Amino acid sequence: MAVPAHVAIIMDGNGRWAASRGLPRVAGHREGARAVRRAVEAAIRSGVSWLTIYAFSSENWRRPLGEVLDLTGLLRRYLRTEIAELKANGVRLRFIGDRTRFDRDIQGDLAAAEHDTQRNIRLNLTIALSYGGRAEIAAAARAVVAAALAGQLDPAKLCEEVFEGFLATAGTPDPDLIIRTSGEQRLSNFLLWQSAYAELVFLDVLWPDFNETHFAAALSTYAARERRFGARTG
Ligand code: IPE
Ligand code: IPE
Ligand code: MG
């Protein structure tokens, strides 16, 4: 069975999970953080080398302040409680997105987590936080222009490969498989450049209920797909 090297997940449905139980939305987010642990374990056991998870979009700042505070509070707690275990499991952590929008202490924890896990090689885990694909591409374009104006880059030599080097995901292979939970069928500004040839799998499970069986089901759907990358086969 073809195992994707890079799986990316749009973790959606926390609010609906809570609502269906008559609980506040924060209860869904709390349970969603537990599902992240199951996804990481499933990725390691399946032999996936890269896992990218969409935890908070640049647009999610538009949610009511109370929910934003709940989410940043959970992030703070996750960073303080999970890092040791991720480190012990050989997980290398990276974060993409505009981290300057988070409180200083969180920014410090993000940098420390990246630093403390930089030698790990079992699983590359990227967490997208305050991330938006368009913002990422615009930031890369700004950096390209600055490099060109500084005389460090010849605009005539700007090809796809060079441009990729300016994205937040530089050095990361493109996702082979993107999974979205909760039944919604859209990318919501996730990895727009990188998803050009990703296989998309939409699961009818709410993120807090996500487990290893769902992960395995998505991998077998992926294995049954024929990837052509524009080239004709047969
Ligand atoms: C995903 O769950 C978590 C975040 C986007 C932060 P939602 O909070 O979007 O849950 P639904 O889509 O309202 O059910
Ligand atoms: C996408 O989910 C962002 C994350 C999963 C972090 P949303 O719930 O924010 O997306 P929309 O609003 O349904 O498109
Ligand atoms: Mg949602």
XYZ file of C-alpha atoms and ligand atoms in Angstrom:
263
model
C 0.000 0.000 0.000
C 1.335 3.455 -0.933
C 1.833 5.419 2.270
C 1.815 9.222 1.873
C 5.044 10.853 3.010
C 3.202 13.987 4.095
C -0.322 14.090 5.534
C -1.980 17.412 6.362
C -5.157 17.653 8.433
C -7.792 20.382 8.674
C -9.104 19.621 12.152
C -12.712 20.783 12.001
C -15.899 20.197 13.973
C -14.988 20.940 17.595
C -17.871 23.385 18.025
C -20.452 20.989 16.570
C -19.122 18.146 18.718
C -19.682 20.263 21.844
C -23.077 21.573 20.703
C -24.347 18.061 20.056
C -23.627 17.277 23.708
C -25.020 20.508 25.090
C -21.518 21.577 26.127
C -19.740 24.932 25.644
C -17.519 25.155 22.536
C -14.384 25.162 24.663
C -15.170 21.570 25.697
C -14.930 20.613 22.008
C -11.602 22.375 21.655
C -10.297 20.624 24.773
C -11.311 17.231 23.402
C -9.873 18.252 20.024
C -6.454 18.671 21.644
C -6.672 15.038 22.783
C -7.453 13.978 19.222
C -4.215 15.658 18.113
C -2.311 13.189 20.261
C -4.121 10.259 18.592
C -3.349 11.674 15.137
C 0.347 12.022 15.973
C 0.502 8.441 17.254
C -1.365 7.147 14.191
C 1.008 8.983 11.858
C 4.058 7.526 13.594
C 2.625 4.007 13.546
C 1.692 4.282 9.850
C 5.165 5.343 8.787
C 4.136 8.845 7.742
C 7.176 11.159 7.980
C 5.504 14.558 7.822
C 2.275 15.606 9.534
C 0.910 19.134 9.290
C -2.140 20.137 11.297
C -4.270 23.257 10.931
C -5.003 24.387 14.467
C -5.886 28.081 14.068
C -6.371 30.104 10.899
C -5.617 33.785 10.340
C -9.379 34.171 9.965
C -10.111 32.475 13.305
C -9.045 35.731 15.048
C -12.466 36.980 13.906
C -14.227 34.675 16.366
C -15.689 36.150 19.577
C -12.958 37.227 22.007
C -14.000 34.620 24.564
C -13.429 31.777 22.117
C -10.092 33.246 20.967
C -8.993 33.412 24.619
C -10.132 29.815 25.179
C -8.134 28.679 22.146
C -4.960 30.574 23.040
C -5.287 29.309 26.617
C -5.496 25.720 25.372
C -2.491 26.331 23.118
C -0.501 27.611 26.095
C -1.433 24.519 28.100
C -0.719 22.153 25.183
C 2.750 23.630 24.720
C 3.546 23.235 28.426
C 2.212 19.693 28.835
C 2.766 17.895 25.531
C 6.246 18.948 24.449
C 8.107 16.572 26.749
C 6.162 13.614 25.384
C 6.544 14.695 21.762
C 10.246 15.080 22.376
C 10.479 11.611 23.907
C 8.611 10.176 20.910
C 11.122 11.574 18.438
C 8.836 14.287 17.067
C 10.350 17.403 15.529
C 8.029 20.385 15.910
C 7.710 23.381 13.636
C 5.140 26.155 13.572
C 3.917 28.097 10.555
C 1.758 31.213 10.620
C 1.972 34.722 12.063
C 3.209 34.018 15.575
C 3.639 37.720 16.347
C -0.112 37.880 16.994
C 0.217 35.622 20.058
C 1.217 36.780 23.543
C 4.951 36.994 24.211
C 5.011 33.984 26.535
C 3.415 31.789 23.862
C 5.908 33.042 21.262
C 8.692 32.049 23.647
C 7.201 28.579 24.139
C 6.878 28.095 20.369
C 10.540 28.966 19.810
C 11.631 26.732 22.707
C 9.596 23.772 21.397
C 11.190 24.113 17.951
C 14.647 24.403 19.461
C 14.244 21.500 21.896
C 12.992 19.071 19.234
C 15.224 20.084 16.332
C 17.284 16.900 16.419
C 14.305 14.549 16.286
C 13.716 12.617 13.069
C 10.852 10.158 13.654
C 8.038 12.493 12.685
C 8.095 16.063 11.414
C 5.060 17.718 12.985
C 4.134 21.168 11.719
C 1.362 23.040 13.515
C -0.279 25.849 11.550
C -1.198 28.629 13.982
C -2.577 32.004 12.957
C -1.871 30.602 9.492
C -3.413 31.584 6.172
C -2.255 30.422 2.760
C -2.780 33.803 1.116
C -0.954 35.624 3.911
C 1.920 33.153 3.533
C 2.145 33.749 -0.227
C 1.941 37.543 0.239
C 4.733 37.394 2.865
C 6.873 35.343 0.471
C 6.245 37.906 -2.290
C 7.321 40.707 0.065
C 10.529 38.839 0.895
C 11.208 38.191 -2.798
C 10.802 41.886 -3.637
C 13.066 42.889 -0.755
C 15.743 40.438 -1.918
C 15.467 41.729 -5.482
C 15.725 45.369 -4.365
C 18.780 44.468 -2.269
C 20.382 43.002 -5.377
C 20.418 39.473 -3.910
C 17.946 37.995 -6.360
C 17.635 38.385 -10.126
C 13.883 38.641 -10.901
C 14.465 36.776 -14.172
C 15.627 33.775 -12.140
C 12.533 33.601 -9.904
C 11.049 30.188 -10.698
C 8.687 27.982 -8.664
C 11.524 26.267 -6.812
C 13.114 29.575 -5.780
C 9.742 31.020 -4.722
C 9.049 27.961 -2.565
C 12.190 28.746 -0.619
C 10.497 31.944 0.618
C 7.384 30.179 1.931
C 6.985 29.236 5.601
C 7.133 25.586 4.534
C 10.519 25.867 2.800
C 12.276 22.508 3.018
C 9.037 20.591 3.615
C 7.680 18.319 0.864
C 4.210 19.190 -0.459
C 1.364 17.320 1.265
C 0.392 14.124 -0.559
C -2.888 13.817 1.317
C -5.060 16.483 2.930
C -7.760 15.228 5.294
C -10.595 17.451 6.490
C -12.949 16.283 9.188
C -16.526 17.398 9.966
C -17.896 16.897 6.449
C -16.993 20.384 5.168
C -15.426 20.235 1.725
C -13.142 23.238 1.409
C -9.556 24.238 2.140
C -10.357 27.373 4.187
C -7.064 29.028 3.173
C -4.859 26.061 4.134
C -1.598 25.366 2.250
C -2.871 26.960 -0.972
C 0.428 26.813 -2.846
C 1.489 23.443 -1.451
C -1.830 21.646 -2.088
C -1.567 21.906 -5.906
C -1.506 18.122 -6.382
C -2.613 16.864 -2.966
C -5.271 14.169 -2.775
C -8.232 15.468 -0.757
C -10.166 13.218 1.619
C -13.204 14.532 3.491
C -14.302 12.548 6.519
C -17.722 12.680 8.155
C -16.271 12.581 11.657
C -16.102 15.552 14.026
C -12.486 16.245 15.011
C -12.819 15.381 18.750
C -13.959 11.869 17.727
C -11.029 11.349 15.323
C -9.002 8.211 16.000
C -6.557 5.777 14.437
C -9.323 3.980 12.492
C -10.257 7.208 10.702
C -6.602 7.865 9.940
C -6.205 4.361 8.510
C -9.381 4.772 6.419
C -8.033 8.004 4.922
C -4.724 6.299 4.123
C -6.464 3.444 2.312
C -8.615 5.890 0.331
C -5.375 7.632 -0.620
C -3.730 4.353 -1.629
C -6.616 3.601 -4.010
C -6.263 6.941 -5.831
C -4.338 7.246 -9.058
C -2.047 10.272 -8.993
C -1.185 11.601 -12.415
C 0.292 15.098 -11.851
C -1.035 16.150 -15.233
C 0.747 13.401 -17.113
C -1.398 10.962 -19.099
C -1.152 7.321 -18.090
C -2.057 4.239 -20.104
C -12.096 23.482 14.570
O -13.372 23.397 15.086
C -11.161 24.246 15.471
C -10.819 25.578 14.984
C -11.136 26.067 13.820
C -10.033 26.421 15.863
P -14.430 24.552 14.933
O -14.327 25.471 16.108
O -14.324 25.215 13.621
O -15.800 23.734 15.025
P -17.103 23.904 14.159
O -16.699 23.942 12.718
O -17.738 25.200 14.594
O -17.939 22.707 14.499
C -10.592 25.894 9.283
O -11.742 25.665 10.015
C -9.480 26.308 10.199
C -9.011 25.280 11.113
C -9.395 24.038 11.142
C -8.004 25.719 12.036
P -12.869 26.782 10.147
O -13.985 26.169 10.916
O -12.294 28.038 10.678
O -13.265 27.016 8.616
P -14.597 27.556 7.951
O -14.910 28.866 8.627
O -15.655 26.546 8.204
O -14.258 27.688 6.501
Mg -15.154 24.874 11.793
